[in-house]
mmCIF file of C-alpha atoms and ligand atoms in Angstrom:
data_model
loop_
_atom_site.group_PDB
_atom_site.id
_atom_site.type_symbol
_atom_site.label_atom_id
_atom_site.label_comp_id
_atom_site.label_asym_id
_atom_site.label_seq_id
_atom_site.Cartn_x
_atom_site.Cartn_y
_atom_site.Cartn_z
ATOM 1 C CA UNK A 1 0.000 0.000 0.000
ATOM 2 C CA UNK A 2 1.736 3.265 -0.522
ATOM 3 C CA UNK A 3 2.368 5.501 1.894
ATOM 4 C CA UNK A 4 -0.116 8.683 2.867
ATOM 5 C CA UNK A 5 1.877 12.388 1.889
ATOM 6 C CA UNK A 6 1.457 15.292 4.029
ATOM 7 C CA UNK A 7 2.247 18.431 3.000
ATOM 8 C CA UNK A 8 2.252 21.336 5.792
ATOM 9 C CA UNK A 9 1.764 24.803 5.155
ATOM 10 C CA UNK A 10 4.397 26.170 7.788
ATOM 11 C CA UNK A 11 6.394 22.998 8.189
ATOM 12 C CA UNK A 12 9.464 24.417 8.903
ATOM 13 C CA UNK A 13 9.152 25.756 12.755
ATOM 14 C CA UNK A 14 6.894 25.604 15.637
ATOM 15 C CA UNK A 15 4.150 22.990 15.631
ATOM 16 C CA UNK A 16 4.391 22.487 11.729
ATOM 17 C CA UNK A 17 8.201 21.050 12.062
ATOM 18 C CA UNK A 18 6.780 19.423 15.144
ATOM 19 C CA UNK A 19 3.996 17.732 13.092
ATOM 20 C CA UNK A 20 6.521 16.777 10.415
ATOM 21 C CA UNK A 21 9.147 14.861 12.774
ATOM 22 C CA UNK A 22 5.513 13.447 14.288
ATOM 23 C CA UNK A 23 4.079 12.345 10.778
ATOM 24 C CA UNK A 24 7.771 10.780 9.699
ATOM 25 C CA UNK A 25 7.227 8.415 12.864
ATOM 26 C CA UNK A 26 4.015 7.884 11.893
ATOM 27 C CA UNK A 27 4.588 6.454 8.328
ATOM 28 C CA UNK A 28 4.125 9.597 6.085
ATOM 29 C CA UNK A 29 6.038 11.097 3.453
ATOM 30 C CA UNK A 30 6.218 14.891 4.627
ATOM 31 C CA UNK A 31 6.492 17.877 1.839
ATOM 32 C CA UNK A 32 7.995 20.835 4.724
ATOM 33 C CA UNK A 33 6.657 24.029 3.234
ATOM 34 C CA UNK A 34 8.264 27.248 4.928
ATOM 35 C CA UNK A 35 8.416 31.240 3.804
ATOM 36 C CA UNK A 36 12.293 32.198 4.192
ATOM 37 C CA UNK A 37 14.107 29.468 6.818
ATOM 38 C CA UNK A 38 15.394 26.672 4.505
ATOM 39 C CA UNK A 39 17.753 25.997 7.208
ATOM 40 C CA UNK A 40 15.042 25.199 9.879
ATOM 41 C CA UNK A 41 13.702 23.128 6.600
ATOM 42 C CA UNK A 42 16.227 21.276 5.623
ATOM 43 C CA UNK A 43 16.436 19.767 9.550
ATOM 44 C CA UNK A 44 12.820 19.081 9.022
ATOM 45 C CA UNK A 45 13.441 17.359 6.306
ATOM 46 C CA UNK A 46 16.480 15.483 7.612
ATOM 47 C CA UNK A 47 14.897 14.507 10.569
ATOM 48 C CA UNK A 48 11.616 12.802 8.698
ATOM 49 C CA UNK A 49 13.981 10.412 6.290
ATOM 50 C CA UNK A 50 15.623 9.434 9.598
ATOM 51 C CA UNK A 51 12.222 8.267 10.662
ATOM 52 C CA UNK A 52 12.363 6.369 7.412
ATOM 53 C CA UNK A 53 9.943 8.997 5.367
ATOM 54 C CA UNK A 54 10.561 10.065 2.188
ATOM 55 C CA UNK A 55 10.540 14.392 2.352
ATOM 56 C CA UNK A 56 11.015 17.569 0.499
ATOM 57 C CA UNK A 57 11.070 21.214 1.792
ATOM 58 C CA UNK A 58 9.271 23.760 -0.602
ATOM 59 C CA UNK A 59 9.715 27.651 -0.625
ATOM 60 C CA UNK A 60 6.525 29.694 -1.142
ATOM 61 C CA UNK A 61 4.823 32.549 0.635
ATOM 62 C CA UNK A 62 1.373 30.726 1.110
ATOM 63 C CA UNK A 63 -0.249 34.252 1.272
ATOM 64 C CA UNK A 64 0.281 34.302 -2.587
ATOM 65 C CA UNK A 65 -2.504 31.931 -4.967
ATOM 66 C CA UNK A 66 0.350 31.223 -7.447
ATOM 67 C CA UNK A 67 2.627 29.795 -4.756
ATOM 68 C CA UNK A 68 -0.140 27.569 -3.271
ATOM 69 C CA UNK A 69 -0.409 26.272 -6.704
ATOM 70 C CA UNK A 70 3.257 25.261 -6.978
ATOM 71 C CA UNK A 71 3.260 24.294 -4.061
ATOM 72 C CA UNK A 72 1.014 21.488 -4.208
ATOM 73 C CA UNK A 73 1.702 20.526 -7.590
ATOM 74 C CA UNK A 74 5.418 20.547 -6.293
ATOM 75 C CA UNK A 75 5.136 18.483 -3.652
ATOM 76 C CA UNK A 76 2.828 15.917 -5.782
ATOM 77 C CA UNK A 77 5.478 15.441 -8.194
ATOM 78 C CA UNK A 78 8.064 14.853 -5.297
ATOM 79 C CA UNK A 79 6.298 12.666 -3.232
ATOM 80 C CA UNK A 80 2.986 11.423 -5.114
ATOM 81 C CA UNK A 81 -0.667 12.489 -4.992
ATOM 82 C CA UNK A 82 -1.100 15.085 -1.782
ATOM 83 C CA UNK A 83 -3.447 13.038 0.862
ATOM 84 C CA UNK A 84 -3.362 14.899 4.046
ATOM 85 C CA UNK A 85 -2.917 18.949 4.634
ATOM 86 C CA UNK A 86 -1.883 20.587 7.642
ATOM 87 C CA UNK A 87 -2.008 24.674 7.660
ATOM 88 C CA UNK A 88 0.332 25.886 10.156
ATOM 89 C CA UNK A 89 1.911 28.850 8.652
ATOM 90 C CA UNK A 90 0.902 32.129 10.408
ATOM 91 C CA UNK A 91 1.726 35.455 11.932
ATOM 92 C CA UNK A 92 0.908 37.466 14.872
ATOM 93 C CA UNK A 93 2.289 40.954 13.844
ATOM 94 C CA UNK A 94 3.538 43.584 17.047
ATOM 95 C CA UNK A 95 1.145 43.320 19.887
ATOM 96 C CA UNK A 96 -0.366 46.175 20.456
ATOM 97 C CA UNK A 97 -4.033 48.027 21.489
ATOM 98 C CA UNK A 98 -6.467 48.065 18.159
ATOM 99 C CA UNK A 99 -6.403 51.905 18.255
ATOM 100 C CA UNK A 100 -2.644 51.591 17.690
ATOM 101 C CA UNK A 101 -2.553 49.105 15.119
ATOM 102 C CA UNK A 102 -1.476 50.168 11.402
ATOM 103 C CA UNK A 103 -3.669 48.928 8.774
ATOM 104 C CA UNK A 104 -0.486 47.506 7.175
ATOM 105 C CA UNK A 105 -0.263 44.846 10.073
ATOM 106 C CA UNK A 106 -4.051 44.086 10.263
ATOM 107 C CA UNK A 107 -3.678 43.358 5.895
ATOM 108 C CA UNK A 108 -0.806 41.352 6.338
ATOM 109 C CA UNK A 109 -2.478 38.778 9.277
ATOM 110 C CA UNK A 110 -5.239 38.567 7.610
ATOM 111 C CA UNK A 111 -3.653 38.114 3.998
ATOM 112 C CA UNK A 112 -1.573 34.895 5.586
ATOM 113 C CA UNK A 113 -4.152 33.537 8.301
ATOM 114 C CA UNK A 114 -7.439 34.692 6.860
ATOM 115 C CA UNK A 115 -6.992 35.144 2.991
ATOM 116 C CA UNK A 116 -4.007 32.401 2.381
ATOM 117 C CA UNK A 117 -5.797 29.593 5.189
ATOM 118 C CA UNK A 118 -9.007 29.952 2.521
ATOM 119 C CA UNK A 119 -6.806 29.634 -0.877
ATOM 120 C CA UNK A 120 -4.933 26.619 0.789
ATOM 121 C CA UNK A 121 -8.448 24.959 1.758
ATOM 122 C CA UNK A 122 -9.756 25.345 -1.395
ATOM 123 C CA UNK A 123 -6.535 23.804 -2.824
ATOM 124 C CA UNK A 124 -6.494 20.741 -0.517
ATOM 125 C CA UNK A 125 -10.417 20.547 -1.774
ATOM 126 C CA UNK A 126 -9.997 20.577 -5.433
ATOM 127 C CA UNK A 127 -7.414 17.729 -5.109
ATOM 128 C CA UNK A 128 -8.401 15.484 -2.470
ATOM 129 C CA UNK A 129 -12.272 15.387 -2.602
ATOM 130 C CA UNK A 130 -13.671 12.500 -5.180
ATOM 131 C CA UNK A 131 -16.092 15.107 -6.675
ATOM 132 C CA UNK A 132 -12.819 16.643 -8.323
ATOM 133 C CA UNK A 133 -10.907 13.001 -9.066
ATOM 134 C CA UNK A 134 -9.376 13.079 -5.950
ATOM 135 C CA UNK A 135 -8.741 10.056 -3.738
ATOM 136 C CA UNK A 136 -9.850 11.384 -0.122
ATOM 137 C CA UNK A 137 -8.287 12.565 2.558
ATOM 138 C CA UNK A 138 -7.989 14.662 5.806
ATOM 139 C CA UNK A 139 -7.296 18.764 6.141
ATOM 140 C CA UNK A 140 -5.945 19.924 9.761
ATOM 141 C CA UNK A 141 -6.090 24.030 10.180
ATOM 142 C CA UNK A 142 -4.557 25.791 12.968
ATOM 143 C CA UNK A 143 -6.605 28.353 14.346
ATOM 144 C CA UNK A 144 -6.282 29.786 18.201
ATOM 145 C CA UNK A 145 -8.213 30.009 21.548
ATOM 146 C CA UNK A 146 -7.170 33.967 20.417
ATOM 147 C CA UNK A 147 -10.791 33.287 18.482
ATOM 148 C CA UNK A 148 -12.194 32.376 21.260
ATOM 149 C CA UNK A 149 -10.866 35.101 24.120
ATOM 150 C CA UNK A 150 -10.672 38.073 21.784
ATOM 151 C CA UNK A 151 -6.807 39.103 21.738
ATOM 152 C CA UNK A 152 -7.860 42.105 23.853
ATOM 153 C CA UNK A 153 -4.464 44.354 24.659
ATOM 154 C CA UNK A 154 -2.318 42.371 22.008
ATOM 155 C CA UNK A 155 -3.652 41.109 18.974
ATOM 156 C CA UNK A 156 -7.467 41.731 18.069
ATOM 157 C CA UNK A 157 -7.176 41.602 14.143
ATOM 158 C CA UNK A 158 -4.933 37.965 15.000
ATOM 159 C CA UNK A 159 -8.155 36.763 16.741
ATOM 160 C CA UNK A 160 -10.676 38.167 14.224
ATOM 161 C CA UNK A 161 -8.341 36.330 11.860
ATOM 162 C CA UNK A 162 -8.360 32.931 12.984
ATOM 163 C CA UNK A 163 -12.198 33.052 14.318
ATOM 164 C CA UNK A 164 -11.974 33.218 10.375
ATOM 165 C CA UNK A 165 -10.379 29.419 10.621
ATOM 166 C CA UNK A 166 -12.827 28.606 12.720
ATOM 167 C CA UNK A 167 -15.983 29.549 10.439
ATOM 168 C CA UNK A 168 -14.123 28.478 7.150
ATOM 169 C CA UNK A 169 -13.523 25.087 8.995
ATOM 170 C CA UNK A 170 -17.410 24.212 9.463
ATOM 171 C CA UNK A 171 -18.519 25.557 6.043
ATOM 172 C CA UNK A 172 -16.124 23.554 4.175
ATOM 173 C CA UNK A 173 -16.192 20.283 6.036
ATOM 174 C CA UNK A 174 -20.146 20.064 5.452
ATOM 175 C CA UNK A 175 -19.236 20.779 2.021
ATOM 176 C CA UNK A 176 -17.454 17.985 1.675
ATOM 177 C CA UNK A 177 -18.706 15.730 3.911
ATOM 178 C CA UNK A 178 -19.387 13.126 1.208
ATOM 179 C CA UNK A 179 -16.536 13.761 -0.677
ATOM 180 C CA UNK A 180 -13.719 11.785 1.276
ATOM 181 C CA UNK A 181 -12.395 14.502 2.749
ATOM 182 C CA UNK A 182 -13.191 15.639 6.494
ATOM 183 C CA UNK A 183 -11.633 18.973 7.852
ATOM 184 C CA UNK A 184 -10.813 19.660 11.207
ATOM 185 C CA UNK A 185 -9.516 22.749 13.113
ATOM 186 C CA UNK A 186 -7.097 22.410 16.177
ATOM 187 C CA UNK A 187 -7.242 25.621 18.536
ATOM 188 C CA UNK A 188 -3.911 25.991 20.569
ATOM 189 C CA UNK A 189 -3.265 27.866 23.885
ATOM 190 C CA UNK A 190 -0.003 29.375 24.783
ATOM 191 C CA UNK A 191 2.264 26.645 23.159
ATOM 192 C CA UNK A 192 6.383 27.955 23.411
ATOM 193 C CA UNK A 193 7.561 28.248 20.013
ATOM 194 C CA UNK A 194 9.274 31.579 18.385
ATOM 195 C CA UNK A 195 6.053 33.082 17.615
ATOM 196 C CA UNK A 196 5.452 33.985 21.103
ATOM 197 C CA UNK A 197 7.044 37.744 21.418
ATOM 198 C CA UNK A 198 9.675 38.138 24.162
ATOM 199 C CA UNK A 199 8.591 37.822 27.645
ATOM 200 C CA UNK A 200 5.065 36.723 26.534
ATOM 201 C CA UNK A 201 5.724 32.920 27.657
ATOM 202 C CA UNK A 202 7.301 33.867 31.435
ATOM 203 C CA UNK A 203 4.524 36.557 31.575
ATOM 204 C CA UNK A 204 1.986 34.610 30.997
ATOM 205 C CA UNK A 205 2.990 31.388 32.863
ATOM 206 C CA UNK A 206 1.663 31.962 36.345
ATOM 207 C CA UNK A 207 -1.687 32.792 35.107
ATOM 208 C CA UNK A 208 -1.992 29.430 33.223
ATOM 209 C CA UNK A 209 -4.709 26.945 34.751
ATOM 210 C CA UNK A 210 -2.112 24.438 34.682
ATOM 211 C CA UNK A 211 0.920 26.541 35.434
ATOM 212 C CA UNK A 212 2.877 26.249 31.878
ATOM 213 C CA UNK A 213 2.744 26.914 28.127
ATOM 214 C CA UNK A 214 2.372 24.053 26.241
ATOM 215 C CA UNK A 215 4.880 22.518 23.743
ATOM 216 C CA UNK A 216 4.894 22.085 20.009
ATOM 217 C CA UNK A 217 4.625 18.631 20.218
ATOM 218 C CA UNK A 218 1.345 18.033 22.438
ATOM 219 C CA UNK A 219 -0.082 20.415 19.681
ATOM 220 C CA UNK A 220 1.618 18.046 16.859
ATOM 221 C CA UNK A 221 -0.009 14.804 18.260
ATOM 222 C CA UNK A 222 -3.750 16.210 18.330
ATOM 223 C CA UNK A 223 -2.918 17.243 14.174
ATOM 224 C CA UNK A 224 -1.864 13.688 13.872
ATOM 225 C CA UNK A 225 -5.028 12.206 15.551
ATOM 226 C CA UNK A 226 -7.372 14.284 13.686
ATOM 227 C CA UNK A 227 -5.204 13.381 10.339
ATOM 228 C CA UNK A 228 -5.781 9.541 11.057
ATOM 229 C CA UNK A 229 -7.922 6.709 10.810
ATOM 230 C CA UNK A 230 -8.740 6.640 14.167
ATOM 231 C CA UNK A 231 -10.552 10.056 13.792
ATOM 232 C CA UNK A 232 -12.328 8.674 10.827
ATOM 233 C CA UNK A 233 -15.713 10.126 12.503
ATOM 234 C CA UNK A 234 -14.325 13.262 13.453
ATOM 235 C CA UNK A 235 -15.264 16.208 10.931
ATOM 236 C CA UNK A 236 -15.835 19.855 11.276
ATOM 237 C CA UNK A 237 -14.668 20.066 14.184
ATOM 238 C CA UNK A 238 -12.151 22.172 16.555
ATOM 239 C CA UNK A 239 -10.185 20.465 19.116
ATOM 240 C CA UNK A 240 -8.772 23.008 21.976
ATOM 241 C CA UNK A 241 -5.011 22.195 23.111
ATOM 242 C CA UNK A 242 -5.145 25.132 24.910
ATOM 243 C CA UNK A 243 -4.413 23.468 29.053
ATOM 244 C CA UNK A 244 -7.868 24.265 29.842
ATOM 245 C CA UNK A 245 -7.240 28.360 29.016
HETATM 246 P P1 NAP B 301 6.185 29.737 14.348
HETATM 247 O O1 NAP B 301 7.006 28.931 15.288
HETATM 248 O O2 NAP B 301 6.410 31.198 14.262
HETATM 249 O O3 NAP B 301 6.321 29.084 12.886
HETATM 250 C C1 NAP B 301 5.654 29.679 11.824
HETATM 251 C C2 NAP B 301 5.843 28.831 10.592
HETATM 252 O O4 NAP B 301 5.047 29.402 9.537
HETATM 253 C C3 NAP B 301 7.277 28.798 10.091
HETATM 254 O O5 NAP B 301 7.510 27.513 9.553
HETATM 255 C C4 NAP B 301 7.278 29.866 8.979
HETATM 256 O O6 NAP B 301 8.248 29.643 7.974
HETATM 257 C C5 NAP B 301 5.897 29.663 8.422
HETATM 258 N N1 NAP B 301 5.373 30.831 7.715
HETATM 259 C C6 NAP B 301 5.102 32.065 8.224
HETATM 260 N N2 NAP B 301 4.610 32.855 7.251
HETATM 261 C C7 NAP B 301 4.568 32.096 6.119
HETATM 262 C C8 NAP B 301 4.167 32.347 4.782
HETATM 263 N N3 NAP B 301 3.677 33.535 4.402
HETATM 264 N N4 NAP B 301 4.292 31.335 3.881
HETATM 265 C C9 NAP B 301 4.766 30.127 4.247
HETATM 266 N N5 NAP B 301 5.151 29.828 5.497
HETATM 267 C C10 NAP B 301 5.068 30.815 6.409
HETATM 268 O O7 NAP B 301 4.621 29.559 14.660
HETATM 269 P P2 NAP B 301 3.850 28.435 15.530
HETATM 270 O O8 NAP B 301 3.777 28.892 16.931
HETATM 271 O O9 NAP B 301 4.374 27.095 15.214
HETATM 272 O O10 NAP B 301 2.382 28.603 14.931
HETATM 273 C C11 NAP B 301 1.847 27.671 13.989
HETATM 274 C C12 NAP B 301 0.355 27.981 13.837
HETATM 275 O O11 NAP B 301 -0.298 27.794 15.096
HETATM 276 C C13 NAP B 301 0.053 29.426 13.412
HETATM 277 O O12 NAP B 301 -1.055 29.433 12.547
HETATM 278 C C14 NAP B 301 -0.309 30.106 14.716
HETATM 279 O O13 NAP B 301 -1.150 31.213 14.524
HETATM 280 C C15 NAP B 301 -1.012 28.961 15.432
HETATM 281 N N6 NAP B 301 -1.035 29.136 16.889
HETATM 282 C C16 NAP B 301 0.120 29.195 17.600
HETATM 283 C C17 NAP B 301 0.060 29.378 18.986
HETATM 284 C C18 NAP B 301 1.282 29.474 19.838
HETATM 285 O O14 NAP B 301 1.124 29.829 21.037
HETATM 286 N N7 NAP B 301 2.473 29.161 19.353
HETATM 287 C C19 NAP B 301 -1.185 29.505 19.610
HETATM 288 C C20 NAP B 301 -2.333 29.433 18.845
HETATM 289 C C21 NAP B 301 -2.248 29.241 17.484
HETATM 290 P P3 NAP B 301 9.765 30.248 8.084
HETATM 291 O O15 NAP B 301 10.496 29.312 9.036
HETATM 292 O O16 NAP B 301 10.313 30.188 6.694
HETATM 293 O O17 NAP B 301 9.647 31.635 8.625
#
């Protein structure tokens, strides 16, 4: 039987390279997507085909249509037929108050988290689901509990952003539904990656419900739950890893 391919949006860092080295243990072949770190990529990569996965890391700024494009018709020819997504990349942009927000950073969250999240769903959609030829599969998007709580004081257009996820995540999986393809959204709390701005994590700690940030890697193995078999059931929905926040 040959093998399931993964390609993540955001492979290269944070819970995306944490999902990679996951889905390399796991039995995928892993295409790493990332924006400018082909560094951090290349260790992504390096550490799936010591799993005993076959991998490729692909440049492309998946704010941009014509780089999703290439980037799934890259990674098909590298690794055969795309049958599991993962959209990890995203930005926070400089925390501040709403009022002191430039529209330059609001445009540019929403262009990657809002705008690019969509253009990557609807490219996972017109090549997995049967209705287009496709052979099935299973679509992880990484919103935030920000959607949730509101981003008050740091990062309200963030929020507004991924409550976008959210909405796009339970219009698209009913859309679907019959299709082979089921859609899930995973919601994260304060997980320590390089995302978090400095400070933010030992800030932040103390007022945890269970005293700490989470780690990449308990986000990594709720993606790879929702990606498999055993969550065969599980569609449309939006699994908090969030420590009870
Ligand atoms: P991270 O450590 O900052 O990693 C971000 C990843 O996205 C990197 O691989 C980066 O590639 C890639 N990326 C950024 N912009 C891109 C673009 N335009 N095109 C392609 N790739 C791009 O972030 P993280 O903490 O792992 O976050 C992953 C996801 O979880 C994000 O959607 C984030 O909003 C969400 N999330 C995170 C937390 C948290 O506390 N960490 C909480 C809730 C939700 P390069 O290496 O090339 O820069």
């Amino acid at each position: 039987m040959s093998r399931p391919v993964l390609l993540i949006a955001g492979g290269s860092r944070g819970i995306g390279a944490a999902c990679a080295r996951l889905a390399g243990e796991r039995g995928y072949d892993v295409a790493v997507n990332y924006k400018t770190n082909a560094n951090a990529a290349a260790g992504v990569v390096d550490a799936v085909k010591a799993a005993g996965g076959q991998a490729v890391a692909i440049a492309g700024d998946v704010a941009v249509e014509a780089d999703i494009i290439r980037i799934f018709d890259e990674a098909a020819a590298a690794l055969g037929p795309v049958t599991h997504f993962v959209h990890c990349a995203g930005i926070i942009g400089d925390a501040s108050r709403l009022d002191e927000a430039s529209a330059q950073t609001i445009r540019a969250v929403l262009d990657i988290n809002t705008v690019g999240a969509l253009l990557c769903l609807r490219e996972s959609v017109r090549r997995l689901s049967t209705k287009n030829g496709g052979k099935g599969g299973a679509v992880v998007m990484l919103s935030s509990m920000a959607a949730t709580i509101g981003g008050g004081g740091e990062c309200v257009w963030y929020a507004a952003a991924k409550a976008g996820v959210d909405a796009m995540v339970v219009g698209a999986s009913r859309e679907v539904a019959k299709e082979g393809v089921r859609i899930n959204a995973v919601s994260p709390g304060v997980i320590d990656t390089d995302i978090q701005p400095p400070g933010r994590v030992e800030r932040l700690t103390p007022l945890l419900p269970m005293g700490r940030v989470g780690q990449a890697d308990e986000v990594a193995e709720a993606v790879l739950f929702l990606l498999s078999d055993a969550a065969s059931y599980i569609n449309g929905a939006n699994l908090r890893v969030s420590g009870a926040r």
